[in-house]
Amino acid sequence: TVEEVNTPERYVVPAKKTVTITDGGNAQVSFENKLKRSDLTVTKTAEDGIIKDVEFKLTGTSLTGSKVSETVKTNANGIAVFENLLPSDSKGYTLTEVGVADYYVPVGSKVIHLANGVDGEVTVHNALKKGSVEVTKTAEDGLVAGITFRLQGVSQSGARVDMTAVTDKKGVATFNDVLISGNTPYTIEE
């Protein structure tokens, strides 16, 4: 039996091999060192809970100079796994969410450095875009405080919006953290 000893940590230890030597013969055995692979687990979270079938792309160059371009989708729990990856080069791999809806705050790409045999984990969260609406109330007699306004409609993400705000002593009512509107504007009524 022949085995490699002192295999450097970055390599998978090759399996032992058997060899038979005959009288006057030579036997040859070869061993190849293969770099340890890693998995990258992406956990998708989103303010609106949409986490299934979200596509992620991983690009870059491995430590060996091989180009990497892989795409995976999240499962029902928001988990996507890039499997059996070589370590990244010094620039790392770039992780990008594909086809992000316009109603999310842009996250941008993330640079991921994978080492030999060390699995990586990253969480990508999508927050919904929000804004505010300020309503100013005027009245001939100056009575503008304590007036309730209602803002209603459907956001660009499809969520139903129904909010109220009350005017202050200057007649200003502010709706904060309002999901951005879709094709149909919100309605505001007193």
Short mmCIF file of C-alpha atoms in Angstrom, two decimals:
data_model
loop_
_atom_site.label_atom_id
_atom_site.label_comp_id
_atom_site.label_asym_id
_atom_site.label_seq_id
_atom_site.Cartn_x
_atom_site.Cartn_y
_atom_site.Cartn_z
CA THR A 1 0.00 0.00 0.00
CA VAL A 2 1.25 3.43 -0.96
CA GLU A 3 -0.11 6.62 0.55
CA GLU A 4 0.72 10.29 0.46
CA VAL A 5 1.76 11.70 3.82
CA ASN A 6 2.02 15.36 4.80
CA THR A 7 -0.59 16.41 2.27
CA PRO A 8 -0.84 20.20 2.46
CA GLU A 9 -4.02 21.40 4.17
CA ARG A 10 -5.46 22.97 1.00
CA TYR A 11 -5.66 19.58 -0.77
CA VAL A 12 -7.99 16.64 -0.40
CA VAL A 13 -5.94 13.71 0.94
CA PRO A 14 -5.62 11.23 -1.95
CA ALA A 15 -6.78 7.68 -1.37
CA LYS A 16 -4.24 4.98 -0.60
CA LYS A 17 -3.23 2.79 -3.54
CA THR A 18 -2.03 -0.77 -3.71
CA VAL A 19 0.85 -1.82 -5.85
CA THR A 20 2.26 -5.18 -6.84
CA ILE A 21 5.93 -5.52 -7.62
CA THR A 22 7.13 -8.52 -9.58
CA ASP A 23 10.66 -9.94 -9.68
CA GLY A 24 12.82 -7.49 -11.62
CA GLY A 25 9.86 -5.25 -12.50
CA ASN A 26 9.03 -1.65 -11.82
CA ALA A 27 5.70 -0.40 -10.60
CA GLN A 28 4.41 3.11 -11.06
CA VAL A 29 1.82 4.83 -8.96
CA SER A 30 0.69 8.44 -9.34
CA PHE A 31 -1.17 10.77 -7.01
CA GLU A 32 -2.88 14.00 -7.95
CA ASN A 33 -3.53 16.72 -5.43
CA LYS A 34 -6.98 18.22 -5.82
CA LEU A 35 -7.83 21.45 -4.06
CA LYS A 36 -10.56 21.23 -1.43
CA ARG A 37 -13.91 22.52 -2.62
CA SER A 38 -16.40 24.71 -0.78
CA ASP A 39 -20.10 25.44 -0.85
CA LEU A 40 -21.56 28.93 -0.70
CA THR A 41 -24.97 29.17 0.96
CA VAL A 42 -27.06 32.24 0.15
CA THR A 43 -29.93 33.05 2.49
CA LYS A 44 -32.54 35.35 0.96
CA THR A 45 -34.72 37.52 3.18
CA ALA A 46 -37.18 40.17 2.06
CA GLU A 47 -39.42 42.65 3.80
CA ASP A 48 -42.41 41.35 1.84
CA GLY A 49 -41.52 37.69 2.43
CA ILE A 50 -40.91 36.82 -1.24
CA ILE A 51 -37.94 34.47 -0.99
CA LYS A 52 -38.72 31.47 -3.23
CA ASP A 53 -37.32 31.08 -6.78
CA VAL A 54 -35.03 34.10 -6.47
CA GLU A 55 -32.08 33.78 -8.83
CA PHE A 56 -28.46 34.47 -7.85
CA LYS A 57 -25.39 34.49 -10.08
CA LEU A 58 -21.81 33.88 -8.96
CA THR A 59 -18.99 35.01 -11.23
CA GLY A 60 -15.24 35.39 -11.00
CA THR A 61 -12.04 33.42 -11.24
CA SER A 62 -10.93 30.51 -9.10
CA LEU A 63 -7.52 30.19 -7.50
CA THR A 64 -6.51 27.90 -10.41
CA GLY A 65 -7.49 30.52 -13.01
CA SER A 66 -10.74 28.83 -14.07
CA LYS A 67 -13.62 31.16 -14.92
CA VAL A 68 -16.69 30.69 -12.74
CA SER A 69 -20.21 31.66 -13.84
CA GLU A 70 -22.99 29.78 -12.08
CA THR A 71 -26.63 30.53 -11.39
CA VAL A 72 -28.89 29.01 -8.72
CA LYS A 73 -32.42 29.70 -7.42
CA THR A 74 -33.63 29.79 -3.85
CA ASN A 75 -35.88 27.08 -2.46
CA ALA A 76 -39.11 27.69 -0.51
CA ASN A 77 -37.05 28.62 2.56
CA GLY A 78 -35.02 31.24 0.69
CA ILE A 79 -31.86 29.11 0.54
CA ALA A 80 -29.66 28.77 -2.54
CA VAL A 81 -26.42 26.77 -2.56
CA PHE A 82 -23.51 27.02 -4.96
CA GLU A 83 -21.80 23.66 -4.58
CA ASN A 84 -18.31 22.27 -5.08
CA LEU A 85 -16.58 25.62 -5.67
CA LEU A 86 -12.84 26.02 -5.97
CA PRO A 87 -11.29 28.68 -3.75
CA SER A 88 -11.58 32.16 -5.23
CA ASP A 89 -8.65 34.16 -6.47
CA SER A 90 -7.53 37.25 -4.52
CA LYS A 91 -10.33 39.35 -6.07
CA GLY A 92 -13.02 36.95 -4.81
CA TYR A 93 -16.24 35.92 -6.49
CA THR A 94 -19.04 38.38 -7.22
CA LEU A 95 -22.54 37.43 -6.05
CA THR A 96 -25.43 39.21 -7.77
CA GLU A 97 -29.17 38.87 -7.36
CA VAL A 98 -30.71 38.55 -10.83
CA GLY A 99 -33.92 40.32 -11.87
CA VAL A 100 -34.50 42.36 -8.72
CA ALA A 101 -37.92 44.04 -8.78
CA ASP A 102 -37.97 47.84 -9.05
CA TYR A 103 -39.84 48.19 -5.77
CA TYR A 104 -36.86 46.98 -3.73
CA VAL A 105 -34.02 49.17 -2.49
CA PRO A 106 -31.00 48.18 -4.65
CA VAL A 107 -28.64 45.88 -2.77
CA GLY A 108 -25.81 45.69 -5.28
CA SER A 109 -23.33 42.88 -5.72
CA LYS A 110 -21.33 41.31 -2.93
CA VAL A 111 -17.73 40.13 -3.14
CA ILE A 112 -17.22 36.69 -1.62
CA HIS A 113 -13.80 35.24 -0.77
CA LEU A 114 -13.81 31.46 -0.49
CA ALA A 115 -10.88 29.63 1.05
CA ASN A 116 -9.90 26.00 0.54
CA GLY A 117 -12.52 23.70 2.00
CA VAL A 118 -14.21 26.44 4.03
CA ASP A 119 -17.90 26.85 3.27
CA GLY A 120 -19.22 30.36 2.93
CA GLU A 121 -22.51 31.93 3.97
CA VAL A 122 -24.10 35.22 2.97
CA THR A 123 -27.50 36.79 3.58
CA VAL A 124 -29.13 39.07 1.02
CA HIS A 125 -32.04 41.18 2.26
CA ASN A 126 -34.45 43.15 0.09
CA ALA A 127 -36.15 46.12 1.72
CA LEU A 128 -39.13 47.68 0.01
CA LYS A 129 -38.70 51.22 -1.30
CA LYS A 130 -40.60 53.76 0.78
CA GLY A 131 -41.26 57.44 0.80
CA SER A 132 -43.38 59.98 2.62
CA VAL A 133 -46.37 62.15 1.77
CA GLU A 134 -47.01 65.51 3.38
CA VAL A 135 -50.54 66.96 3.30
CA THR A 136 -51.12 70.62 4.15
CA LYS A 137 -54.58 71.64 5.33
CA THR A 138 -55.81 75.21 5.03
CA ALA A 139 -59.06 76.69 6.23
CA GLU A 140 -60.64 80.15 6.03
CA ASP A 141 -61.08 80.23 9.77
CA GLY A 142 -57.58 78.81 10.53
CA LEU A 143 -58.83 75.64 12.23
CA VAL A 144 -56.36 73.14 10.77
CA ALA A 145 -55.16 71.01 13.71
CA GLY A 146 -56.52 67.52 14.42
CA ILE A 147 -57.85 66.78 10.93
CA THR A 148 -57.51 63.11 9.89
CA PHE A 149 -56.51 62.13 6.35
CA ARG A 150 -56.55 58.66 4.83
CA LEU A 151 -54.09 57.42 2.14
CA GLN A 152 -55.20 54.30 0.26
CA GLY A 153 -54.24 52.21 -2.73
CA VAL A 154 -52.00 49.41 -3.91
CA SER A 155 -48.20 49.70 -3.81
CA GLN A 156 -45.92 48.81 -6.70
CA SER A 157 -45.13 45.56 -4.87
CA GLY A 158 -48.84 44.70 -4.82
CA ALA A 159 -49.39 45.34 -1.10
CA ARG A 160 -52.60 47.03 -0.03
CA VAL A 161 -51.91 50.39 1.65
CA ASP A 162 -54.37 52.03 4.05
CA MET A 163 -52.91 54.65 6.40
CA THR A 164 -54.14 57.62 8.38
CA ALA A 165 -52.36 60.75 9.56
CA VAL A 166 -53.55 63.68 11.67
CA THR A 167 -52.64 67.32 11.08
CA ASP A 168 -50.55 69.19 13.59
CA LYS A 169 -51.19 72.78 14.74
CA LYS A 170 -49.74 74.07 11.44
CA GLY A 171 -52.15 71.91 9.44
CA VAL A 172 -49.55 69.41 8.27
CA ALA A 173 -50.20 65.65 8.25
CA THR A 174 -47.30 63.39 7.30
CA PHE A 175 -47.50 59.80 6.09
CA ASN A 176 -44.12 58.18 6.74
CA ASP A 177 -42.72 54.90 5.42
CA VAL A 178 -45.26 54.68 2.60
CA LEU A 179 -44.53 51.90 0.10
CA ILE A 180 -43.94 53.37 -3.36
CA SER A 181 -47.05 53.46 -5.50
CA GLY A 182 -47.62 51.41 -8.61
CA ASN A 183 -49.17 52.45 -11.92
CA THR A 184 -52.25 53.77 -10.13
CA PRO A 185 -51.53 56.66 -7.73
CA TYR A 186 -52.71 56.54 -4.14
CA THR A 187 -55.83 58.44 -3.16
CA ILE A 188 -55.92 60.81 -0.20
CA GLU A 189 -59.12 61.91 1.44
CA GLU A 190 -60.06 63.95 4.46
#
